[in-house]
PDB file of C-alpha atoms in Angstrom:
ATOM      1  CA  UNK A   1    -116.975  46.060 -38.363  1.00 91.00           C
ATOM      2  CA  UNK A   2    -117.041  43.123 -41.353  1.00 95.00           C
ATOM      3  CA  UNK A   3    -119.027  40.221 -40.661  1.00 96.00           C
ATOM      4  CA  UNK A   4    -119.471  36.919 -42.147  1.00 97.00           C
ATOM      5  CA  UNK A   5    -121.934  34.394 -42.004  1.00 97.00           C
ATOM      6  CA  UNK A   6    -121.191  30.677 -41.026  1.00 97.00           C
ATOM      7  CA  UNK A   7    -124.472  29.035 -41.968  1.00 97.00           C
ATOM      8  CA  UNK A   8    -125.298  25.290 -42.693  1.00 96.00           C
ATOM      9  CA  UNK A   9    -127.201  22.181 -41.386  1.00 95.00           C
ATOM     10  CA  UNK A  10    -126.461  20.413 -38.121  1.00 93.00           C
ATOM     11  CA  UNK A  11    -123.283  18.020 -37.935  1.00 94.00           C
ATOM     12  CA  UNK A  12    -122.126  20.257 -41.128  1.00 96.00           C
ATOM     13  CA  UNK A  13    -118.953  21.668 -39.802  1.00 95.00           C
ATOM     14  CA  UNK A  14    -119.909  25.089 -38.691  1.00 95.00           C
ATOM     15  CA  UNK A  15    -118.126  25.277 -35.330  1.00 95.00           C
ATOM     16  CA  UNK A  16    -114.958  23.950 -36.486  1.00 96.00           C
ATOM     17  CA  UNK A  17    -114.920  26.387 -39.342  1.00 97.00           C
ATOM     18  CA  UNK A  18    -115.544  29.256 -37.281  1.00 97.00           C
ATOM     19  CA  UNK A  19    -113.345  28.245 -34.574  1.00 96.00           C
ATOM     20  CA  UNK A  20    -110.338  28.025 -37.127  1.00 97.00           C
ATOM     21  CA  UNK A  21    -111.140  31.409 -38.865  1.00 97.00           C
ATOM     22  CA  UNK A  22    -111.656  32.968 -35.641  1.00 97.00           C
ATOM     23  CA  UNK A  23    -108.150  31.807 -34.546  1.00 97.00           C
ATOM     24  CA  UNK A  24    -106.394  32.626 -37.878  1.00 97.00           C
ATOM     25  CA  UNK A  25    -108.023  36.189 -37.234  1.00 97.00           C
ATOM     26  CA  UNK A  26    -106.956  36.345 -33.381  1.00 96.00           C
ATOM     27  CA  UNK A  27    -103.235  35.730 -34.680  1.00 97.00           C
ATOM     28  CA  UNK A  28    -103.455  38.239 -37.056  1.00 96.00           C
ATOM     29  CA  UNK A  29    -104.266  40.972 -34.752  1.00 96.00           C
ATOM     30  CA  UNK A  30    -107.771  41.624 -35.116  1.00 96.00           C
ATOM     31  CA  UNK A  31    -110.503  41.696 -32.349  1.00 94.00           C
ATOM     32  CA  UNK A  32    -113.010  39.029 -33.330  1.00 96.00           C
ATOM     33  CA  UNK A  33    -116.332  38.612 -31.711  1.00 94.00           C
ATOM     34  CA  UNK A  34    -118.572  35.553 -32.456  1.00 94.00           C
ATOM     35  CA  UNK A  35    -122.764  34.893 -32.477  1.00 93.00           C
ATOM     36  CA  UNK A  36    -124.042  32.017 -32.130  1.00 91.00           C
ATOM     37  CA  UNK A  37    -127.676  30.940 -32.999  1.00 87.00           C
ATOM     38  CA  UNK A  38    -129.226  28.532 -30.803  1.00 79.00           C
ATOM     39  CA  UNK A  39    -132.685  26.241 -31.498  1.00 72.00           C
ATOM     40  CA  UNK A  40    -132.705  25.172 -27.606  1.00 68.00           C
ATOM     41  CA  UNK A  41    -133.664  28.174 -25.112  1.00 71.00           C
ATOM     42  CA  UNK A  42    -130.416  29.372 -23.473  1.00 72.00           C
ATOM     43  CA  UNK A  43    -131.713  29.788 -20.261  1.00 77.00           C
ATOM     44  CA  UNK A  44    -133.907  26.713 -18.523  1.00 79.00           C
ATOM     45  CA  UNK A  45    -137.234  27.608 -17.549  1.00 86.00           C
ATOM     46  CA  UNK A  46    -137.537  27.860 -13.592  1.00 85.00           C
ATOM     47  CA  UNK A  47    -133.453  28.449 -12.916  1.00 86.00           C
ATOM     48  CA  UNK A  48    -132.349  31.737 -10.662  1.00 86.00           C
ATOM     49  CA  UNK A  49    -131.326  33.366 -14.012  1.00 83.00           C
ATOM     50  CA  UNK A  50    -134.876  32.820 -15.656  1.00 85.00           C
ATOM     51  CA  UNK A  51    -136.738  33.803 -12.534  1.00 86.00           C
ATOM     52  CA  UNK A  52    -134.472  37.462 -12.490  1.00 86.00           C
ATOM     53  CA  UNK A  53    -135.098  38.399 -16.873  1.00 86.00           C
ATOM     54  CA  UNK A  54    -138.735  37.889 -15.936  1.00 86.00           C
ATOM     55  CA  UNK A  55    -138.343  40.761 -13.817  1.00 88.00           C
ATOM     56  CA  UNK A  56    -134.989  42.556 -14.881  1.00 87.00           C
ATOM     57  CA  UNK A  57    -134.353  44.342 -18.118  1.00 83.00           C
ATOM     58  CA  UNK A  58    -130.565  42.575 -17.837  1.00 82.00           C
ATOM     59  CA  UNK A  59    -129.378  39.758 -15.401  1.00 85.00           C
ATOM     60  CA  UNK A  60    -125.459  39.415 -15.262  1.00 87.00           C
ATOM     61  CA  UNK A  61    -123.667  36.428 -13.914  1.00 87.00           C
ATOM     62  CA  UNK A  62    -120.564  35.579 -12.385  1.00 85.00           C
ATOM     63  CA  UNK A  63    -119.421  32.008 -12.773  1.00 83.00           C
ATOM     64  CA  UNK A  64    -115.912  30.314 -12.318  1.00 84.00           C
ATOM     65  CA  UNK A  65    -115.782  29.612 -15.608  1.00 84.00           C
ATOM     66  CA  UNK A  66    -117.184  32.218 -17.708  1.00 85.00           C
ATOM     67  CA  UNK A  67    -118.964  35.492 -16.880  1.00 85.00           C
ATOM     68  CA  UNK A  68    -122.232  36.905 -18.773  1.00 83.00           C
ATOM     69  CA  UNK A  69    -124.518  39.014 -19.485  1.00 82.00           C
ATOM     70  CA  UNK A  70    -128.243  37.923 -20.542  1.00 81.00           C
ATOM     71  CA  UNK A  71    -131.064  40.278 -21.849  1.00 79.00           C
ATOM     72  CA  UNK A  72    -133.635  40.233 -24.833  1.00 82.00           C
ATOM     73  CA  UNK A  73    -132.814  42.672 -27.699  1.00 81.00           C
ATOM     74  CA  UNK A  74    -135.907  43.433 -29.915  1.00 81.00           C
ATOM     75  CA  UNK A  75    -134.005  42.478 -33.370  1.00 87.00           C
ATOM     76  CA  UNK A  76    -130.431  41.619 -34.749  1.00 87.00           C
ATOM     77  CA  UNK A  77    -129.570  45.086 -34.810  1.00 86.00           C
ATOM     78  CA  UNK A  78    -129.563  45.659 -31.259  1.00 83.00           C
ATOM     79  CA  UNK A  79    -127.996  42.157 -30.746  1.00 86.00           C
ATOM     80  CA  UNK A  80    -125.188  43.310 -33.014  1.00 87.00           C
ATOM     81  CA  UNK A  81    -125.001  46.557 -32.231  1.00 82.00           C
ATOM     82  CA  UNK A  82    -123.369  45.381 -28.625  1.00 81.00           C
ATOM     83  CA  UNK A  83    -120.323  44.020 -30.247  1.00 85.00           C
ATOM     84  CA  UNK A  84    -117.104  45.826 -30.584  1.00 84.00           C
ATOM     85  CA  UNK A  85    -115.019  44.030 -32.637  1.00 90.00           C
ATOM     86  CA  UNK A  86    -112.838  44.319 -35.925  1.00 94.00           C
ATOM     87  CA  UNK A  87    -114.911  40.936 -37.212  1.00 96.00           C
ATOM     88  CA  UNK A  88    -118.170  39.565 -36.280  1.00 96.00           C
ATOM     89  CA  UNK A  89    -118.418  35.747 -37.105  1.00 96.00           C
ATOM     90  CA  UNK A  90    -121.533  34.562 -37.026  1.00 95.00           C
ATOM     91  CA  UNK A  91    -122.321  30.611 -36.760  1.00 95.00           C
ATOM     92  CA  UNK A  92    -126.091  30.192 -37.682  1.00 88.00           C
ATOM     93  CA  UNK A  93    -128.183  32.887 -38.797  1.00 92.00           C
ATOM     94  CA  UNK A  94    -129.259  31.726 -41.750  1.00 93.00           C
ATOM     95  CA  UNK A  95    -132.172  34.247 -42.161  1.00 93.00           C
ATOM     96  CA  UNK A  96    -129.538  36.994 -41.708  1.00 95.00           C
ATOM     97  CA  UNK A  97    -129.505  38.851 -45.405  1.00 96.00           C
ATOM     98  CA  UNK A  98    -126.975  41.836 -44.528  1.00 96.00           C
ATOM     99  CA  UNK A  99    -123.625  39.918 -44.289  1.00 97.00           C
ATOM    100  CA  UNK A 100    -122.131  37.495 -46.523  1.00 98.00           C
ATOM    101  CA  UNK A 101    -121.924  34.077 -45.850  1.00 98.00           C
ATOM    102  CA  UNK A 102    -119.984  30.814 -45.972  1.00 98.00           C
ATOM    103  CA  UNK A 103    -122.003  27.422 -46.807  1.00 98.00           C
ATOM    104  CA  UNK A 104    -120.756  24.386 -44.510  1.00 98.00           C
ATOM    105  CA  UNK A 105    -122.491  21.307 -45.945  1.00 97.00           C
ATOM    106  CA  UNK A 106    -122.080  17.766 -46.076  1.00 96.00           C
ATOM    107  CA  UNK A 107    -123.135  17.498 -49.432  1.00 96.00           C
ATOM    108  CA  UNK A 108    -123.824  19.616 -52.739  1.00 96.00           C
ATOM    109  CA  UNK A 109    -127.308  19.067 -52.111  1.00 96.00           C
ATOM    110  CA  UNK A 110    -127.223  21.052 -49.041  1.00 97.00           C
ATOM    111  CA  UNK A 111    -125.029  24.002 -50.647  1.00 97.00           C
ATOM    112  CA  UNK A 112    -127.288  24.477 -53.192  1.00 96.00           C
ATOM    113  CA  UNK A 113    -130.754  24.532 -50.778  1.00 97.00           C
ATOM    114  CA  UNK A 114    -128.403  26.830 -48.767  1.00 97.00           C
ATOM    115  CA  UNK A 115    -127.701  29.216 -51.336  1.00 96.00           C
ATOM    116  CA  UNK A 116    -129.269  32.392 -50.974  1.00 96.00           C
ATOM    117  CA  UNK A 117    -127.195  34.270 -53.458  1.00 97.00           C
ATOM    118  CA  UNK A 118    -124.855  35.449 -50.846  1.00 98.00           C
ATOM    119  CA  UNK A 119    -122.656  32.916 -50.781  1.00 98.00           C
ATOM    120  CA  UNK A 120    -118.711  33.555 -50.968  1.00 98.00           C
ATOM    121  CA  UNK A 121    -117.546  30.324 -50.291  1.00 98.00           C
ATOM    122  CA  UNK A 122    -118.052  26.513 -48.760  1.00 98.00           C
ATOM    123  CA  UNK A 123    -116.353  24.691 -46.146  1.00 98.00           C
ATOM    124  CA  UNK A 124    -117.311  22.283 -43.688  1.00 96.00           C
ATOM    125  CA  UNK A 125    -117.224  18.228 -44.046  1.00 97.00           C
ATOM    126  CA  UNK A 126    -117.911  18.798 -48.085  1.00 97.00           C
ATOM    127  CA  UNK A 127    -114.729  20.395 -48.010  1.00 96.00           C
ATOM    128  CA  UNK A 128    -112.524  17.130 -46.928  1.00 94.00           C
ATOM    129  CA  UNK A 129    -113.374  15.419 -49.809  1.00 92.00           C
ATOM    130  CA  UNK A 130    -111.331  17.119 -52.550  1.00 90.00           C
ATOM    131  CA  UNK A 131    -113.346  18.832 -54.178  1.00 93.00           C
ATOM    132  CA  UNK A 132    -112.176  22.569 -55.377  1.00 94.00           C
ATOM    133  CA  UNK A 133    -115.232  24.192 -56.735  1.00 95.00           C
ATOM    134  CA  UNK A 134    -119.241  23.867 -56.003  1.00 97.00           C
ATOM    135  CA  UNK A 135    -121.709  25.727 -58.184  1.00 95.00           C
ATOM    136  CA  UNK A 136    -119.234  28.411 -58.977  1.00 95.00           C
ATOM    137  CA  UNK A 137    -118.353  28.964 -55.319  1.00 97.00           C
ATOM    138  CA  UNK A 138    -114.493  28.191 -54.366  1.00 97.00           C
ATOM    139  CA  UNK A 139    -114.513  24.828 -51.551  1.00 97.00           C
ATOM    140  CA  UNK A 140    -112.033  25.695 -48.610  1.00 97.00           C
ATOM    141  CA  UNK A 141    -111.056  23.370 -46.255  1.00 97.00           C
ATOM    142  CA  UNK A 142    -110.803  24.906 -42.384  1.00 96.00           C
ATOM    143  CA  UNK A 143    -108.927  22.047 -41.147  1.00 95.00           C
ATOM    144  CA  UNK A 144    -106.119  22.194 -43.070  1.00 96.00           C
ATOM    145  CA  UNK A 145    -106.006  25.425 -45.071  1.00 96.00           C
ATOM    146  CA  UNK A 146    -107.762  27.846 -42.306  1.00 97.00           C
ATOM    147  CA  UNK A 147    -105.511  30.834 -43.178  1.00 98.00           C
ATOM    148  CA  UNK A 148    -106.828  30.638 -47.095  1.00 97.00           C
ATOM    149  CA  UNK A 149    -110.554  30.905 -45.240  1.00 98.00           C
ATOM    150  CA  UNK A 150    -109.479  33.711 -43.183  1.00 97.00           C
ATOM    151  CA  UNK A 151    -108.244  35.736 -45.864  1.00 98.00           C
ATOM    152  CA  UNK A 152    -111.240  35.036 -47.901  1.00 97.00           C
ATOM    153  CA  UNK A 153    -113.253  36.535 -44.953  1.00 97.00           C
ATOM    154  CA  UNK A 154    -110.561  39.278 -44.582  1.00 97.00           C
ATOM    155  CA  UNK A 155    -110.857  40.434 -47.997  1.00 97.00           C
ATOM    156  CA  UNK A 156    -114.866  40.254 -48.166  1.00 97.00           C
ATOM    157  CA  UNK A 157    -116.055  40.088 -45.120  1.00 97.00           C
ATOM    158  CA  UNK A 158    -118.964  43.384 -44.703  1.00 97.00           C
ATOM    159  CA  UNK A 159    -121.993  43.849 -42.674  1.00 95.00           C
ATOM    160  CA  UNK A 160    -124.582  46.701 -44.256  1.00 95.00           C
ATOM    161  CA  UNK A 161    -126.699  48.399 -41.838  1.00 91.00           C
ATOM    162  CA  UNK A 162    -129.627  46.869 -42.537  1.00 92.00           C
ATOM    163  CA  UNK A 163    -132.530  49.487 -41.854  1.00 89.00           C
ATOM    164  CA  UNK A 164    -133.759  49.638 -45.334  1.00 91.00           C
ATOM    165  CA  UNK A 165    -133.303  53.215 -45.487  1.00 86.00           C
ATOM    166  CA  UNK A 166    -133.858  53.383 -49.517  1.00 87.00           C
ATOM    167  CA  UNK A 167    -130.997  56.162 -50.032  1.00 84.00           C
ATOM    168  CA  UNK A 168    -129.180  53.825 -52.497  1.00 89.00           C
ATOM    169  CA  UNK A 169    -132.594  52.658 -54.055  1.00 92.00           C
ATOM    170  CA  UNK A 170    -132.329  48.919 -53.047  1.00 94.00           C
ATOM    171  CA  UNK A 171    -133.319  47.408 -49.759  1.00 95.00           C
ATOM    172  CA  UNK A 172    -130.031  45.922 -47.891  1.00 95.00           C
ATOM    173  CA  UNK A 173    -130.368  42.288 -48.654  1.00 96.00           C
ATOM    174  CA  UNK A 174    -130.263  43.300 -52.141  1.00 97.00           C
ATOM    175  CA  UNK A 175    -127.562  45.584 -52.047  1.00 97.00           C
ATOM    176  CA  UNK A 176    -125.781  42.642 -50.102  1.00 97.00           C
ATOM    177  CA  UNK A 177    -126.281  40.481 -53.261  1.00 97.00           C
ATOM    178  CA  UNK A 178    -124.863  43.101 -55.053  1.00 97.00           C
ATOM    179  CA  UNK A 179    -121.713  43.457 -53.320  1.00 97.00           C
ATOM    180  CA  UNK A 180    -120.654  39.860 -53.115  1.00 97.00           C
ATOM    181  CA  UNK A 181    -121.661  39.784 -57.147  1.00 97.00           C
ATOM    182  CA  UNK A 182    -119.044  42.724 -57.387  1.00 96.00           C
ATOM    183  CA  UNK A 183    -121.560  44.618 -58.830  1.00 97.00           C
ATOM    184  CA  UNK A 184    -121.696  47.038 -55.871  1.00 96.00           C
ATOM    185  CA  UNK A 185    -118.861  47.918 -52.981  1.00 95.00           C
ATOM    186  CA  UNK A 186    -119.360  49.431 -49.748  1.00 93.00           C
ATOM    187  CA  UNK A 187    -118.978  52.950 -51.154  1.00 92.00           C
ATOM    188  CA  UNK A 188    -122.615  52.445 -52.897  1.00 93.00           C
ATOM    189  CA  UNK A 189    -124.259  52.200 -49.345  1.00 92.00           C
ATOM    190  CA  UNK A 190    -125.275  56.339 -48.553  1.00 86.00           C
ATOM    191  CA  UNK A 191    -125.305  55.421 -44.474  1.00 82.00           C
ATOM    192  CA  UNK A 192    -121.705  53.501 -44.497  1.00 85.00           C
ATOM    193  CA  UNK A 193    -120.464  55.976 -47.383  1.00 82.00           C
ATOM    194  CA  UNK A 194    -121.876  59.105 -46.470  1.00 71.00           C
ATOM    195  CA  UNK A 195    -120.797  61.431 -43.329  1.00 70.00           C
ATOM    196  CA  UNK A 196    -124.076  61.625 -41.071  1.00 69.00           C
ATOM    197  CA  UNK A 197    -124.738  64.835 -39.581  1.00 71.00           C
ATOM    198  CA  UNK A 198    -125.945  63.579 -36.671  1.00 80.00           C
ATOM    199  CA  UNK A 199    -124.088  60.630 -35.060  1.00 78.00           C
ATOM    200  CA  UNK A 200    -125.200  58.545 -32.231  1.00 81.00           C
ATOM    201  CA  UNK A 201    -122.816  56.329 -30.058  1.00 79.00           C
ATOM    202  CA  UNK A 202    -123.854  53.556 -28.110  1.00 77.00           C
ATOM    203  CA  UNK A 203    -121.079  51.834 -26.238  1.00 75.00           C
ATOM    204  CA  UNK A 204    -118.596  52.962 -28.981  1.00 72.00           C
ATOM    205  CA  UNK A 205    -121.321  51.694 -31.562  1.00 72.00           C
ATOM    206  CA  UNK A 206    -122.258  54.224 -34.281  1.00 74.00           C
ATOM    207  CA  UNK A 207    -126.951  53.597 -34.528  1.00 78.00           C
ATOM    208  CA  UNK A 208    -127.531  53.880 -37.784  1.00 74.00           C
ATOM    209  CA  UNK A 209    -129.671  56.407 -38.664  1.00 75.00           C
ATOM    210  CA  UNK A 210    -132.312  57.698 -41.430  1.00 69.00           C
ATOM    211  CA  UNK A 211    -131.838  61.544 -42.687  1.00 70.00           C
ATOM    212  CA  UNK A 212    -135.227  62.103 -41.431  1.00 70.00           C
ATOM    213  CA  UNK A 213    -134.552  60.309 -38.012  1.00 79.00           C
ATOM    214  CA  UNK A 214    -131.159  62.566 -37.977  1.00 78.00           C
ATOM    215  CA  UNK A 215    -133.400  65.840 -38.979  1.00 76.00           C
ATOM    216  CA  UNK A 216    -136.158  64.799 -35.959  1.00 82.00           C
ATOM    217  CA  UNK A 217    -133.006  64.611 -33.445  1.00 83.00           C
ATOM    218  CA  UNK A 218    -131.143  67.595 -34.183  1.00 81.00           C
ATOM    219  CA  UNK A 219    -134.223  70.108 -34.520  1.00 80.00           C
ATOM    220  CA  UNK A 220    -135.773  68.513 -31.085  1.00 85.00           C
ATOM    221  CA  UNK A 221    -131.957  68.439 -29.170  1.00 84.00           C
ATOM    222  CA  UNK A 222    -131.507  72.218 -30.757  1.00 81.00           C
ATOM    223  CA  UNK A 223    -134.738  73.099 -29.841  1.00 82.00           C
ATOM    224  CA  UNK A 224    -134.230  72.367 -26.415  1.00 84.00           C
ATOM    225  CA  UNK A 225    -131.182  73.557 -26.003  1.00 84.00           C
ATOM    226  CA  UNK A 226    -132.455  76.860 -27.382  1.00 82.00           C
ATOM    227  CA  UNK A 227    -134.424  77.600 -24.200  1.00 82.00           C
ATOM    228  CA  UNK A 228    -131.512  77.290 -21.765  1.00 84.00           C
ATOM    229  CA  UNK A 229    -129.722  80.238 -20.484  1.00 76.00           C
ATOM    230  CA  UNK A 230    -125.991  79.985 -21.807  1.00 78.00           C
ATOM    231  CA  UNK A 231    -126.996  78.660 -25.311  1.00 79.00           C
ATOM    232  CA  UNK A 232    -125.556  79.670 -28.242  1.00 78.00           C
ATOM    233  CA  UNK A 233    -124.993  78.038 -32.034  1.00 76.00           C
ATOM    234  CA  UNK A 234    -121.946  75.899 -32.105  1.00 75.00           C
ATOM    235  CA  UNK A 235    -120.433  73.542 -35.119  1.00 72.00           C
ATOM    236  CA  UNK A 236    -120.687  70.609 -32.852  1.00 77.00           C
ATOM    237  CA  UNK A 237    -122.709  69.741 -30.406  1.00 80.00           C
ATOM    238  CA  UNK A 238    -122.136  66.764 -28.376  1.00 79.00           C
ATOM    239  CA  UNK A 239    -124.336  64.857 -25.449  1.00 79.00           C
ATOM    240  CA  UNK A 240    -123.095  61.613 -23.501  1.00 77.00           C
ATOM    241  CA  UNK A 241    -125.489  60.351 -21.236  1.00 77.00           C
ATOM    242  CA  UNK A 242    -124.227  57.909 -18.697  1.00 78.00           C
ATOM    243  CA  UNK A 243    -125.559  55.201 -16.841  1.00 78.00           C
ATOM    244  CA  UNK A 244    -123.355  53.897 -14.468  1.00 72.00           C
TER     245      UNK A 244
END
């Protein structure tokens, strides 16, 4: 899955941007998924919902209009990791270092506060005002060139896995900075590069995994396994556990 990151100030231009790429994507073929990060609390203190998550791992809801589900995940990873989609657009996130991102700003000011060195491009309401180029990043317009955004995102969109494993000797944000330098690709990332001995699916969604985490679940499954009748050594081995 490639991601990018739609990140700017408020009134900057972030939903329209998104909502253009995400439709130039959508006619294109691909599935596309979008985050949102909210400052106001989702879900108002004292409603039905609120009163069921206090006591629920998961509350789903049914409306006319839309249907949801609501639950807590303990960091972006498990947030992400429940999206199934050929791109993830995110609008927000600004503390997100994994993904690259697109500035929307109202102002040169706020592109270069915004900055964070993984920066591919900047749209938003800067963008309507001619200008081509902002501190060597190329200025794209949503509103009227939104298919020149979407193949921007198209062509560098990525999302690293962002545990921190050490396997390439950086930490992801910097291998992240690396990338949209062009100093490093995808192929320079051991978990995305590499074929895992151990694979875990959740949903459809591959959990990344450390070798040592991989090592700890095949010896304990194996060992297990050992001490039921019927075993015997086998070039795959392969578990689903259900719970519907």
């Amino acid at each position: 899955m490639r991601a990018v990151a739609f990140v700017g100030f408020k009134k900057s231009g972030k939903t329209t941007t998104v909502e253009a790429v995400a439709r130039v994507l959508k006619e294109r073929g691909y599935r596309v998924a979008i985050a949102k990060s909210m400052h106001a609390d989702f879900d108002r203190e004292g409603s039905d919902t609120w009163r069921f998550s206090k006591v629920a791992d998961a509350v789903l809801v049914r409306a006319h209009d839309t249907d949801a589900l609501l639950f807590k995940a303990k960091d972006i990873n498990a947030l992400f990791s429940m999206v199934s989609a050929d791109f993830l657009l995110l609008e927000g996130f600004k503390s997100v270092q994994h993904v690259p991102k697109v500035i929307c700003a109202k102002d040169e000011a706020e592109v270069k506060e915004l900055n964070d060195g993984l920066a591919v491009a900047v749209s938003g309401v800067i963008a309507s005002t001619g200008v081509e180029e902002i501190y060597g990043l190329p200025v794209i317009d949503a509103t009227r060139e939104p298919e020149k955004l979407a193949d921007l995102v198209e062509k560098r969109g990525f999302m690293l896995p962002n545990i921190d494993c050490g396997l390439c000797g950086f930490r992801c944000a910097e291998m992240a900075r690396m990338i949209v330098r062009g100093e490093k690709t995808l192929e320079d990332c051991v978990v995305l590069s590499s074929k895992p001995k151990v694979t875990v699916k959740i949903d459809g969604q591959v959990l990344p995994m450390k070798d040592w985490v991989q090592e700890l679940v095949e010896k304990t499954i194996k060992g297990m396994l050992s001490a039921m009748k019927g075993y015997r050594e086998g070039r795959r081995i392969e578990i689903v556990i259900r719970n519907d």
